[in-house]
Amino acid sequence: MLDEDGYFGESVAAGYDESSADMFASDVVEPAVDLLTELAGSGRALELGVGTGRIALPLSQRGVEVHGIDLSRAMVQRLRAKPGGEAIGVTIGDFATTEVDGTFSVAYLVFNTIMNLTTQDAQVDCFRNAAGHLEPGGRFVVEVGVPDLRRLPPGQNAVPFHVGEGRLGFDLYDVATQSMSSHHVRVADGRGSYLAVPFRYVWPAELDLMARLAGMRLRDRWDGWSREPFTSESRRHISVWEKPSD
C-alpha cells in the first residue's frame, strides 16, 4: 500500500540523490538551468515535481524566484535541508491540479516527470494547470524521453536500461494502453531490494495536442538543453510551448 507520498516516500527519498547521481552532475544541470534562467527573465519560475531541488536550487541561486509543487513530503524535506532550500516556496499536492498564488513566466517539468501522471486525462490536466499559472507570453517546458518502442521485438515487453553489478533496471511496456513500469532491483551486502514505479509514456505529437487543448502552441523542440536539433534518432526532447500574449 502506498503512503501519502505516493511512490516517492521516505524509502525512495532517502537515497534519491545518490541513485540519480549522474543527473546531478554539473554538465547535466547547468545547461538546463541556463535555458530556464533565460526563459524566466525577470519573472518567476514554477517547477512541477520539484523533488529534492536538483534544478530549483541552482535556478534560485541564479536569482530566479522559484516555487515548486510536489506530492512527496519526504522529497521536499531533503530540499529544505539543503543550502538555499528555505528560499524555495513549495506547495504539497498533485502537480496536475494543485494551484498556487501568482503567475509565472516559465513553468517546467524535467527528467520524465510528466510520465509520473499515469493517465492521459491527468497529463491533459497538467498542461491546463501549467497554462493557468503562466502569464501571457509565458512558456511551459517539458523534458521527457521518446518512447523506446523500436527496441521491442514482437512478443517482448521489457527493455533494460541498466545492467550492472548490484543493480538491474528494466522497463515493462504495454503498447495497447501506453502504460509502462520501471523496475529497480538492487543487491548490497547480500541483501536485495525491489521497487516498481508506474508511468505513462507519451509521444511528442500527443503533448503538442495537450498544449493546444490548454491554449498553448509549440515554440521550440530540441534534443537537449543546449538546443541540439531534434531528429528521428533523438532519445528525448526538450519542448517549449508558449501561452499567447494576446
C-alpha positions as semicolon CSV with decimal commas, in nm:
position;residue;x (nm);y (nm);z (nm)
1;M;0,000;0,000;0,000
2;L;0,125;0,349;-0,086
3;D;0,177;0,615;0,177
4;E;0,068;0,977;0,137
5;D;0,388;1,048;-0,056
6;G;0,292;0,803;-0,330
7;Y;0,585;0,617;-0,486
8;F;0,840;0,870;-0,359
9;G;0,813;0,822;0,014
10;E;1,087;0,805;0,274
11;S;1,247;0,484;0,145
12;V;1,300;0,637;-0,201
13;A;1,372;0,993;-0,088
14;A;1,649;0,880;0,149
15;G;1,865;0,758;-0,140
16;Y;1,723;0,952;-0,432
17;D;2,014;1,191;-0,488
18;E;2,268;0,908;-0,470
19;S;2,073;0,676;-0,700
20;S;2,036;0,958;-0,956
21;A;2,386;1,099;-0,907
22;D;2,457;1,122;-1,280
23;M;2,159;1,360;-1,318
24;F;2,311;1,591;-1,053
25;A;2,637;1,632;-1,244
26;S;2,714;1,992;-1,336
27;D;2,732;1,916;-1,708
28;V;2,373;1,786;-1,686
29;V;2,228;2,051;-1,456
30;E;2,394;2,368;-1,585
31;P;2,257;2,363;-1,944
32;A;1,904;2,313;-1,807
33;V;1,945;2,598;-1,559
34;D;2,094;2,822;-1,831
35;L;1,790;2,778;-2,054
36;L;1,535;2,811;-1,773
37;T;1,707;3,125;-1,645
38;E;1,681;3,275;-1,991
39;L;1,312;3,185;-2,022
40;A;1,231;3,313;-1,673
41;G;1,386;3,652;-1,742
42;S;1,282;3,888;-1,465
43;G;0,980;3,673;-1,379
44;R;0,911;3,374;-1,158
45;A;0,955;3,001;-1,228
46;L;0,722;2,717;-1,130
47;E;0,860;2,363;-1,109
48;L;0,604;2,082;-1,127
49;G;0,752;1,791;-0,931
50;V;1,026;1,989;-0,756
51;G;1,160;1,684;-0,568
52;T;1,486;1,738;-0,379
53;G;1,568;2,057;-0,571
54;R;1,809;1,930;-0,837
55;I;1,705;2,213;-1,073
56;A;1,517;2,450;-0,843
57;L;1,812;2,521;-0,614
58;P;2,068;2,625;-0,878
59;L;1,795;2,818;-1,061
60;S;1,718;3,006;-0,740
61;Q;2,088;3,072;-0,694
62;R;2,083;3,246;-1,033
63;G;1,840;3,499;-0,885
64;V;1,517;3,347;-1,019
65;E;1,228;3,324;-0,774
66;V;1,123;2,957;-0,781
67;H;0,810;2,792;-0,646
68;G;0,760;2,416;-0,654
69;I;0,473;2,172;-0,635
70;D;0,531;1,816;-0,517
71;L;0,324;1,538;-0,366
72;S;0,612;1,392;-0,164
73;R;0,680;1,548;0,173
74;A;0,981;1,321;0,212
75;M;1,144;1,458;-0,105
76;V;1,066;1,817;-0,007
77;Q;1,223;1,760;0,336
78;R;1,551;1,680;0,154
79;L;1,515;2,001;-0,045
80;R;1,458;2,201;0,273
81;A;1,771;2,055;0,435
82;K;2,000;2,177;0,156
83;P;2,170;2,518;0,149
84;G;1,923;2,764;-0,001
85;G;1,633;2,522;0,038
86;E;1,429;2,760;0,251
87;A;1,427;3,012;-0,034
88;I;1,217;2,776;-0,249
89;G;0,845;2,808;-0,189
90;V;0,677;2,467;-0,205
91;T;0,314;2,361;-0,216
92;I;0,238;1,998;-0,131
93;G;-0,003;1,844;-0,379
94;D;-0,063;1,678;-0,714
95;F;0,108;1,898;-0,972
96;A;-0,158;1,814;-1,231
97;T;-0,424;2,005;-1,038
98;T;-0,271;2,194;-0,746
99;E;-0,292;2,573;-0,779
100;V;-0,058;2,829;-0,625
101;D;-0,082;3,206;-0,596
102;G;0,050;3,441;-0,861
103;T;0,166;3,396;-1,219
104;F;0,493;3,277;-1,367
105;S;0,698;3,349;-1,676
106;V;0,805;2,985;-1,703
107;A;0,673;2,653;-1,573
108;Y;0,870;2,334;-1,622
109;L;0,875;1,956;-1,579
110;V;1,209;1,774;-1,607
111;F;1,357;1,423;-1,602
112;N;1,047;1,242;-1,742
113;T;0,826;1,366;-1,458
114;I;0,528;1,414;-1,691
115;M;0,517;1,033;-1,711
116;N;0,452;1,007;-1,337
117;L;0,098;1,104;-1,431
118;T;-0,032;0,763;-1,533
119;T;-0,342;0,859;-1,732
120;Q;-0,391;1,075;-2,038
121;D;-0,654;1,276;-1,851
122;A;-0,404;1,362;-1,577
123;Q;-0,144;1,467;-1,833
124;V;-0,402;1,690;-2,007
125;D;-0,491;1,838;-1,667
126;C;-0,124;1,910;-1,607
127;F;-0,096;2,115;-1,926
128;R;-0,408;2,310;-1,832
129;N;-0,272;2,368;-1,483
130;A;0,060;2,491;-1,619
131;A;-0,113;2,724;-1,866
132;G;-0,333;2,859;-1,589
133;H;-0,025;2,964;-1,391
134;L;0,156;3,131;-1,681
135;E;0,145;3,499;-1,753
136;P;0,068;3,598;-2,115
137;G;0,369;3,504;-2,327
138;G;0,488;3,257;-2,061
139;R;0,649;2,926;-2,153
140;F;0,592;2,567;-2,042
141;V;0,899;2,342;-2,070
142;V;0,895;1,962;-2,059
143;E;1,194;1,725;-2,068
144;V;1,087;1,368;-2,146
145;G;1,213;1,062;-2,328
146;V;1,088;0,949;-2,666
147;P;0,913;0,611;-2,624
148;D;1,174;0,345;-2,695
149;L;0,943;0,102;-2,872
150;R;1,184;0,032;-3,157
151;R;1,380;-0,182;-2,912
152;L;1,079;-0,411;-2,860
153;P;1,076;-0,710;-3,097
154;P;0,747;-0,898;-3,144
155;G;0,645;-1,076;-2,827
156;Q;0,876;-0,878;-2,597
157;N;0,761;-0,615;-2,349
158;A;1,077;-0,546;-2,146
159;V;1,363;-0,305;-2,219
160;P;1,664;-0,300;-1,983
161;F;1,806;0,042;-1,902
162;H;2,077;-0,064;-1,656
163;V;2,255;-0,396;-1,615
164;G;2,547;-0,392;-1,377
165;E;2,694;-0,541;-1,064
166;G;2,450;-0,498;-0,781
167;R;2,184;-0,326;-0,988
168;L;1,934;-0,422;-1,256
169;G;1,682;-0,186;-1,411
170;F;1,424;-0,254;-1,680
171;D;1,104;-0,103;-1,816
172;L;0,789;-0,301;-1,896
173;Y;0,568;-0,164;-2,174
174;D;0,202;-0,217;-2,260
175;V;0,169;-0,069;-2,608
176;A;-0,211;-0,109;-2,605
177;T;-0,254;0,135;-2,315
178;Q;0,075;0,335;-2,326
179;S;0,132;0,227;-1,969
180;M;0,475;0,123;-1,851
181;S;0,651;0,049;-1,527
182;S;1,010;0,096;-1,424
183;H;1,161;-0,187;-1,217
184;H;1,469;-0,147;-0,998
185;V;1,649;-0,441;-0,838
186;R;1,946;-0,373;-0,611
187;V;2,173;-0,606;-0,413
188;A;2,403;-0,468;-0,145
189;D;2,577;-0,651;0,137
190;G;2,396;-0,970;0,044
191;R;2,052;-0,812;0,069
192;G;1,820;-0,735;-0,217
193;S;1,560;-0,465;-0,270
194;Y;1,295;-0,419;-0,535
195;L;1,098;-0,114;-0,643
196;A;0,843;-0,078;-0,924
197;V;0,703;0,260;-1,031
198;P;0,422;0,304;-1,286
199;F;0,439;0,557;-1,570
200;R;0,253;0,653;-1,884
201;Y;0,470;0,717;-2,186
202;V;0,365;0,994;-2,419
203;W;0,451;1,094;-2,776
204;P;0,572;1,441;-2,881
205;A;0,271;1,495;-3,108
206;E;0,040;1,391;-2,825
207;L;0,198;1,652;-2,599
208;D;0,152;1,914;-2,870
209;L;-0,221;1,835;-2,879
210;M;-0,240;1,859;-2,498
211;A;-0,077;2,201;-2,524
212;R;-0,330;2,312;-2,788
213;L;-0,616;2,198;-2,563
214;A;-0,464;2,418;-2,290
215;G;-0,440;2,717;-2,525
216;M;-0,065;2,696;-2,587
217;R;0,140;2,646;-2,902
218;L;0,472;2,477;-2,969
219;R;0,758;2,722;-2,990
220;D;1,070;2,500;-2,983
221;R;1,172;2,136;-2,962
222;W;1,530;2,022;-2,912
223;D;1,723;1,704;-2,845
224;G;1,886;1,853;-2,536
225;W;1,916;2,157;-2,314
226;S;2,191;2,303;-2,531
227;R;1,938;2,323;-2,817
228;E;2,071;2,035;-3,023
229;P;1,841;1,959;-3,319
230;F;1,559;1,715;-3,255
231;T;1,569;1,432;-3,509
232;S;1,412;1,093;-3,577
233;E;1,702;0,940;-3,382
234;S;1,655;1,151;-3,070
235;R;1,601;0,956;-2,748
236;R;1,447;1,252;-2,562
237;H;1,322;1,602;-2,625
238;I;1,310;1,939;-2,457
239;S;0,987;2,102;-2,573
240;V;0,876;2,459;-2,513
241;W;0,514;2,571;-2,553
242;E;0,404;2,932;-2,532
243;K;0,090;3,088;-2,390
244;P;-0,034;3,358;-2,628
245;S;0,037;3,712;-2,519
246;D;-0,292;3,849;-2,652
